[in-house]
JSON list of C-alpha atoms in Angstrom, two decimals:
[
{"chain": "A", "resi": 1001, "resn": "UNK", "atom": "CA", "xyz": [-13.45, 12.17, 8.30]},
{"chain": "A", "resi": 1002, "resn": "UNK", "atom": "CA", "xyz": [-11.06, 9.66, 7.64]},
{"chain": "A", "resi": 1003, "resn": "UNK", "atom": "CA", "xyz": [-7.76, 10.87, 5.79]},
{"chain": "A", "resi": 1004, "resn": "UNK", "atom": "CA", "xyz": [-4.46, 9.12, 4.85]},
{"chain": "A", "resi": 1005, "resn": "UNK", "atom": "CA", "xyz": [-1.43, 10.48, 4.29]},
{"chain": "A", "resi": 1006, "resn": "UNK", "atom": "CA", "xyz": [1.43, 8.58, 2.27]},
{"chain": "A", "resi": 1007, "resn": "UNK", "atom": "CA", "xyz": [5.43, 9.76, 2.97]},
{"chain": "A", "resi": 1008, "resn": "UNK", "atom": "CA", "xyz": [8.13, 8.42, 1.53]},
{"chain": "A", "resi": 1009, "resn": "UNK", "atom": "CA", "xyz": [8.24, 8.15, -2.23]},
{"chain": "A", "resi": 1010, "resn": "UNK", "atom": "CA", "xyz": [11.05, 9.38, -4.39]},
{"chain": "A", "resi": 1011, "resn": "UNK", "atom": "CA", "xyz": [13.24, 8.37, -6.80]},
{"chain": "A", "resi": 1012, "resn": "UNK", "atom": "CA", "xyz": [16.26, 5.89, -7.05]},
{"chain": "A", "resi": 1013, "resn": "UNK", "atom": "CA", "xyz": [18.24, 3.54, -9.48]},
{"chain": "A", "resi": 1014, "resn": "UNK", "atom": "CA", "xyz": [17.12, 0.09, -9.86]},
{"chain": "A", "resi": 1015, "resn": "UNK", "atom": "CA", "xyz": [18.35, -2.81, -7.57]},
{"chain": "A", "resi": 1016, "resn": "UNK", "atom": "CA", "xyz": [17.42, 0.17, -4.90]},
{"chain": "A", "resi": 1017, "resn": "UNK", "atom": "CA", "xyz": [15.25, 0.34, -2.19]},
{"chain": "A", "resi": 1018, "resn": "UNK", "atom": "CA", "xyz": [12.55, 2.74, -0.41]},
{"chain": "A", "resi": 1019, "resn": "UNK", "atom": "CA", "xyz": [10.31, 3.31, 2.21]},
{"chain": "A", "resi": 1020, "resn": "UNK", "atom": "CA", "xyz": [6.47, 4.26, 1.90]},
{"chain": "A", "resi": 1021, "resn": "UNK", "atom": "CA", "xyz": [4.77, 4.99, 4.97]},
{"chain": "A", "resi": 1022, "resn": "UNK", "atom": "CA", "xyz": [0.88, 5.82, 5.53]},
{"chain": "A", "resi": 1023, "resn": "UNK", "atom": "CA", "xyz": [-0.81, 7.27, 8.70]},
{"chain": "A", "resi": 1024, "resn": "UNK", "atom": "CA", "xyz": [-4.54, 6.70, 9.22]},
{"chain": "A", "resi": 1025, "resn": "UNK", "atom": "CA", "xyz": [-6.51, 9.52, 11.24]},
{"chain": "A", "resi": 1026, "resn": "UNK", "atom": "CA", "xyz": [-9.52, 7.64, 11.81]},
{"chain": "A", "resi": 1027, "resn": "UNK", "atom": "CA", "xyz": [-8.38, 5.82, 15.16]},
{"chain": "A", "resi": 1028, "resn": "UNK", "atom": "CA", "xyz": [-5.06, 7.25, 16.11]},
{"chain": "A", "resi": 1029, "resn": "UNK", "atom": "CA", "xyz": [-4.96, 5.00, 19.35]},
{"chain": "A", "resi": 1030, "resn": "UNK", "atom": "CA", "xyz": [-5.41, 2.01, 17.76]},
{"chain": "A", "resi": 1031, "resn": "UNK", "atom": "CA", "xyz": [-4.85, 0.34, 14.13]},
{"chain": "A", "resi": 1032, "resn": "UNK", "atom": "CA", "xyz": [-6.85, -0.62, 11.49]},
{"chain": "A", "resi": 1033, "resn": "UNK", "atom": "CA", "xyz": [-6.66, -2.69, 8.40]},
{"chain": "A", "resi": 1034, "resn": "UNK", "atom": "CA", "xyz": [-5.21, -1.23, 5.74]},
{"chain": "A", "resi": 1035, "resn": "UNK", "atom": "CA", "xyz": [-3.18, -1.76, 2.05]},
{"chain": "A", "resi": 1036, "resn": "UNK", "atom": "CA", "xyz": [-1.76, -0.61, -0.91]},
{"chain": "A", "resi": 1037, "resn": "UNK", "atom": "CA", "xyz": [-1.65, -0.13, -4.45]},
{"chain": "A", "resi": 1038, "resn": "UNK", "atom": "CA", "xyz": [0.04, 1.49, -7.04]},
{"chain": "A", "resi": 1039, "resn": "UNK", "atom": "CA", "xyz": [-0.58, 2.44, -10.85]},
{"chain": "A", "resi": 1040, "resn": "UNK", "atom": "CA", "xyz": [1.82, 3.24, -13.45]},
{"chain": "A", "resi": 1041, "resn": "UNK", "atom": "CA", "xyz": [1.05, 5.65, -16.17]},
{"chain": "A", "resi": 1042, "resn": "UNK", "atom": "CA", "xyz": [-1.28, 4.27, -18.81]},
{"chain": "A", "resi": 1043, "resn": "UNK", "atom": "CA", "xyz": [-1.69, 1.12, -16.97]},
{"chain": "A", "resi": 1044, "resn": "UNK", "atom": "CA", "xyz": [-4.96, -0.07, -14.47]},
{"chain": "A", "resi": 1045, "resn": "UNK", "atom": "CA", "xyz": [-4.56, 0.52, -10.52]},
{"chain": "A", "resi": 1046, "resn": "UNK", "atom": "CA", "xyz": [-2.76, -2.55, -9.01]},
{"chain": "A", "resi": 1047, "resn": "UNK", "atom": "CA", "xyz": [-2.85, -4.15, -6.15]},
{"chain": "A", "resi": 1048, "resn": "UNK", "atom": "CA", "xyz": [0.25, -4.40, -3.99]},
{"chain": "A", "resi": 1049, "resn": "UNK", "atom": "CA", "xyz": [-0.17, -5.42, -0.22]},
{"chain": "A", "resi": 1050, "resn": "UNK", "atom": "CA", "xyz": [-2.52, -5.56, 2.66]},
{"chain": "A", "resi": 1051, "resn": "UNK", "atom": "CA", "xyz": [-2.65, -6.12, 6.32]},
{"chain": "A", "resi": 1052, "resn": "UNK", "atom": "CA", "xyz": [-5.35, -6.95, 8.35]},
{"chain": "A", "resi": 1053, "resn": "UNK", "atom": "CA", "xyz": [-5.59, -4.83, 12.02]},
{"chain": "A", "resi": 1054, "resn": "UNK", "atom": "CA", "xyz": [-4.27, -7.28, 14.27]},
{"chain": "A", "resi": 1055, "resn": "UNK", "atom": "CA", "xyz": [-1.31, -7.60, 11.86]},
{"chain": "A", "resi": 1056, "resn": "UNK", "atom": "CA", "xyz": [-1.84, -11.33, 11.74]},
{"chain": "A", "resi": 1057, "resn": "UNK", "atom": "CA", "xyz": [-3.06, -11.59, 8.11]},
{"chain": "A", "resi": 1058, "resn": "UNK", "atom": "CA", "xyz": [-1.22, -10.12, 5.24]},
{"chain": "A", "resi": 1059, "resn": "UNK", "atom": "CA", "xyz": [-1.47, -10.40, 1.40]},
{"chain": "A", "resi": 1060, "resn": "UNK", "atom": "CA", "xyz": [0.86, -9.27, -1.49]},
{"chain": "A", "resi": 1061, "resn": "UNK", "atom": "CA", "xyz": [0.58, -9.11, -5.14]},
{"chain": "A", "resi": 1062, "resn": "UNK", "atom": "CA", "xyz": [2.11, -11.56, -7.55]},
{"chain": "A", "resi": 1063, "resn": "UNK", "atom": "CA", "xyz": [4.33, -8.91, -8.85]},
{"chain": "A", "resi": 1064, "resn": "UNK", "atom": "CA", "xyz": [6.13, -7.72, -5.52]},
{"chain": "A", "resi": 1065, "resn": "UNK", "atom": "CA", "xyz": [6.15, -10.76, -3.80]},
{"chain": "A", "resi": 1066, "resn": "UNK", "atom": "CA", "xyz": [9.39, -11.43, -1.52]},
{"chain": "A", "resi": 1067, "resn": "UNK", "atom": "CA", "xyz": [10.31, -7.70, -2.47]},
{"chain": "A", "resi": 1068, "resn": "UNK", "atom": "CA", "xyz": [7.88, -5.84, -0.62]},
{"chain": "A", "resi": 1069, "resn": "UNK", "atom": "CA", "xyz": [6.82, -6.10, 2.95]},
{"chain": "A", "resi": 1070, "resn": "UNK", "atom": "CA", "xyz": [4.15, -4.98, 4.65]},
{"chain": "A", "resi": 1071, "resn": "UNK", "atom": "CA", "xyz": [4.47, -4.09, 8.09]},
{"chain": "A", "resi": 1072, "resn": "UNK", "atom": "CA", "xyz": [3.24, -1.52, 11.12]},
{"chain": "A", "resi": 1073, "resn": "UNK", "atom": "CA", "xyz": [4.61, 1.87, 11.59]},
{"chain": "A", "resi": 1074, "resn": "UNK", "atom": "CA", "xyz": [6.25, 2.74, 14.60]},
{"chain": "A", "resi": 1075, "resn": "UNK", "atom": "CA", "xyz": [3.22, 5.22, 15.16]},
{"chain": "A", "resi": 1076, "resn": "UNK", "atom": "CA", "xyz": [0.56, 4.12, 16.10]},
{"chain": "A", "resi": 1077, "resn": "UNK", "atom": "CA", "xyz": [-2.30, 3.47, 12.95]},
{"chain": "A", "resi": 1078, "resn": "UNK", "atom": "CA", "xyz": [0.44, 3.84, 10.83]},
{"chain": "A", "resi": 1079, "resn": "UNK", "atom": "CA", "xyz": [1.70, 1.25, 7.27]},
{"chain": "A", "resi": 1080, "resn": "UNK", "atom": "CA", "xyz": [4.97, 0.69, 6.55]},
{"chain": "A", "resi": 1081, "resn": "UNK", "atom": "CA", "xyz": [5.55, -0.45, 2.61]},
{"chain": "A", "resi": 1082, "resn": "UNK", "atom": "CA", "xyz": [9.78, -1.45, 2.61]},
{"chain": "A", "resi": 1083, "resn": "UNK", "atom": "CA", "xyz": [10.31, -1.93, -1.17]},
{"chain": "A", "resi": 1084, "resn": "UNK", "atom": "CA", "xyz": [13.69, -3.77, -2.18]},
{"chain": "A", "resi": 1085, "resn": "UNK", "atom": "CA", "xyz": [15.23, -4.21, -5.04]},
{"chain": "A", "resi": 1086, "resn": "UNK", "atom": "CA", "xyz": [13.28, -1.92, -7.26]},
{"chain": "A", "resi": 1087, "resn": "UNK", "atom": "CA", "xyz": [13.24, -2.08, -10.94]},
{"chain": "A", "resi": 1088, "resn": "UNK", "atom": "CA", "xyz": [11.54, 0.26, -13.63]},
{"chain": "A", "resi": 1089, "resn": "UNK", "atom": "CA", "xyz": [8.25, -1.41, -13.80]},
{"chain": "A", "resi": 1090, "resn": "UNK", "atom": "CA", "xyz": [7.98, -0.58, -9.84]},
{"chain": "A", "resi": 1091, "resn": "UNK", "atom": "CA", "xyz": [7.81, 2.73, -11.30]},
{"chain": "A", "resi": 1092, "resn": "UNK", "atom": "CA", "xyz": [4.21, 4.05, -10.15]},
{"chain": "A", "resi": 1093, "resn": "UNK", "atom": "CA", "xyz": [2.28, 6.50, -8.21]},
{"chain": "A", "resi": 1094, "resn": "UNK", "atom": "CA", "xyz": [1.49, 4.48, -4.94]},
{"chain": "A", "resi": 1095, "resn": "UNK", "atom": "CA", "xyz": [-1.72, 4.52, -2.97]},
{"chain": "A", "resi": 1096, "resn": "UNK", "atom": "CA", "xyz": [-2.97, 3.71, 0.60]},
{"chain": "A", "resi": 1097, "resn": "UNK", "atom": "CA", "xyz": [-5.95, 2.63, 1.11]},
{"chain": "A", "resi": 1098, "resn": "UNK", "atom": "CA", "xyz": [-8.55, 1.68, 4.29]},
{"chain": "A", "resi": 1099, "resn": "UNK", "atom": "CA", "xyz": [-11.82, 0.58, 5.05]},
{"chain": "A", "resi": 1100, "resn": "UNK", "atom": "CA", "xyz": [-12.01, -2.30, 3.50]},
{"chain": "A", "resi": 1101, "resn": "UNK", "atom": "CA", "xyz": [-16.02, -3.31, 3.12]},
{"chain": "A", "resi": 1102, "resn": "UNK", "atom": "CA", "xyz": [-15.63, -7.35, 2.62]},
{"chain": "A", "resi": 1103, "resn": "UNK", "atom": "CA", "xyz": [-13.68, -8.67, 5.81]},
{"chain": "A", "resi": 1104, "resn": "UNK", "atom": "CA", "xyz": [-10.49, -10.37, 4.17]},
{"chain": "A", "resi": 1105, "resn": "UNK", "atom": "CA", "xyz": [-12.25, -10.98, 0.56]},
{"chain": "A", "resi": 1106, "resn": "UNK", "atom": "CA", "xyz": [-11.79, -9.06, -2.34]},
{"chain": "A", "resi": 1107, "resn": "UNK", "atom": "CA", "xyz": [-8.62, -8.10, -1.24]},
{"chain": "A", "resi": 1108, "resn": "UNK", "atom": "CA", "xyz": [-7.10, -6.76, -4.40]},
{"chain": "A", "resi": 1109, "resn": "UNK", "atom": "CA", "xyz": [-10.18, -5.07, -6.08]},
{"chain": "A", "resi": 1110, "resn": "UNK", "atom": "CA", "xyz": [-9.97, -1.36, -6.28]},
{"chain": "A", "resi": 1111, "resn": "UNK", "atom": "CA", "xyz": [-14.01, -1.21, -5.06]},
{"chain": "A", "resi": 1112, "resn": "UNK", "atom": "CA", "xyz": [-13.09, -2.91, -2.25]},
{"chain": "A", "resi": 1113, "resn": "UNK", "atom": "CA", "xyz": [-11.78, 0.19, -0.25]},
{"chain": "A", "resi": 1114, "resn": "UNK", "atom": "CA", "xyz": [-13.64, 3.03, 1.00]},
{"chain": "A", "resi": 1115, "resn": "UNK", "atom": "CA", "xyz": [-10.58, 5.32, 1.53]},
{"chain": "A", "resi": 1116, "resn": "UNK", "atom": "CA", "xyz": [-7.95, 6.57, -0.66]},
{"chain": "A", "resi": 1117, "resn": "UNK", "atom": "CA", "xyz": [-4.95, 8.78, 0.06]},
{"chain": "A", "resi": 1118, "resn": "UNK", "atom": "CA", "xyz": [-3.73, 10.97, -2.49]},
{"chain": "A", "resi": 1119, "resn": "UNK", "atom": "CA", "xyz": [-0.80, 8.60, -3.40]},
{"chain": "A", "resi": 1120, "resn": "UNK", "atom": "CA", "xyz": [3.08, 9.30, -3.64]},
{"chain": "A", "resi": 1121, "resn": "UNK", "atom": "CA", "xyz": [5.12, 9.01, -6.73]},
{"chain": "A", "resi": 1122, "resn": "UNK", "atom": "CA", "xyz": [8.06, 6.16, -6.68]},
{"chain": "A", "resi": 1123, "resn": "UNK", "atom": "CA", "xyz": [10.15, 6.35, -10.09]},
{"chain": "A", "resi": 1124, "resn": "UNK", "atom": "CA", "xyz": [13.09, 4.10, -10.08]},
{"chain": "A", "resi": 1125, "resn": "UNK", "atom": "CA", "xyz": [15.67, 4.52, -13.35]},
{"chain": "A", "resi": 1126, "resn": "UNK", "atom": "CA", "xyz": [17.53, 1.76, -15.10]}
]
């Protein structure tokens, strides 16, 4: 069964920056394509950044673009997220996700993903 496991939330002051890291145990020797998204209390699950396997494609939302980058772990099947310069609406419990069922459409619908980690909080203060 395929499980991911996030690392790396936390907290820190805005203008900060943090790590998230996800490891994929469905093909440990190889990589797959995977993403991200977050949701803040009272607010819809958002999506934040994908990369397809062979790390050539990748795909960010509006709202953490040239902030956030995607990028492969130095494990193997592993997804970096490097967040810079956080602010309080970053502020969210953040998800990995895999299996994507539609190729490199639908990208940022929550449907579109067939696995879900159990997410790790990021809170950044003002």
């Amino acid at each position: 069964q395929v499980q991911l496991v996030e690392s790396g939330g936390g907290s820190v002051q805005a203008g900060g920056a943090l790590r998230l890291s996800c490891r994929n145990s469905e093909n440990p020797k190889g990589t797959s394509a995977m993403g991200w998204f977050r949701q803040a209390p009272g607010k819809e699950r958002e999506f934040v950044a994908f990369m397809s396997a062979s790390g050539q494609y990748t795909l960010y939302g509006d709202s953490v673009k040239g902030r956030f980058t995607i990028s492969r772990g130095s494990a193997m099947n592993t997804l970096d997220l490097e967040m810079r310069y956080l602010t309080p609406e970053d502020t969210a419990v953040y998800y990995c996700v895999g299996g994507n069922r539609f190729g490199l459409t639908y990208l940022e619908r929550t449907t579109t993903y067939t696995y879900w980690g159990q997410g790790t909080q990021v809170t950044v203060s003002s």
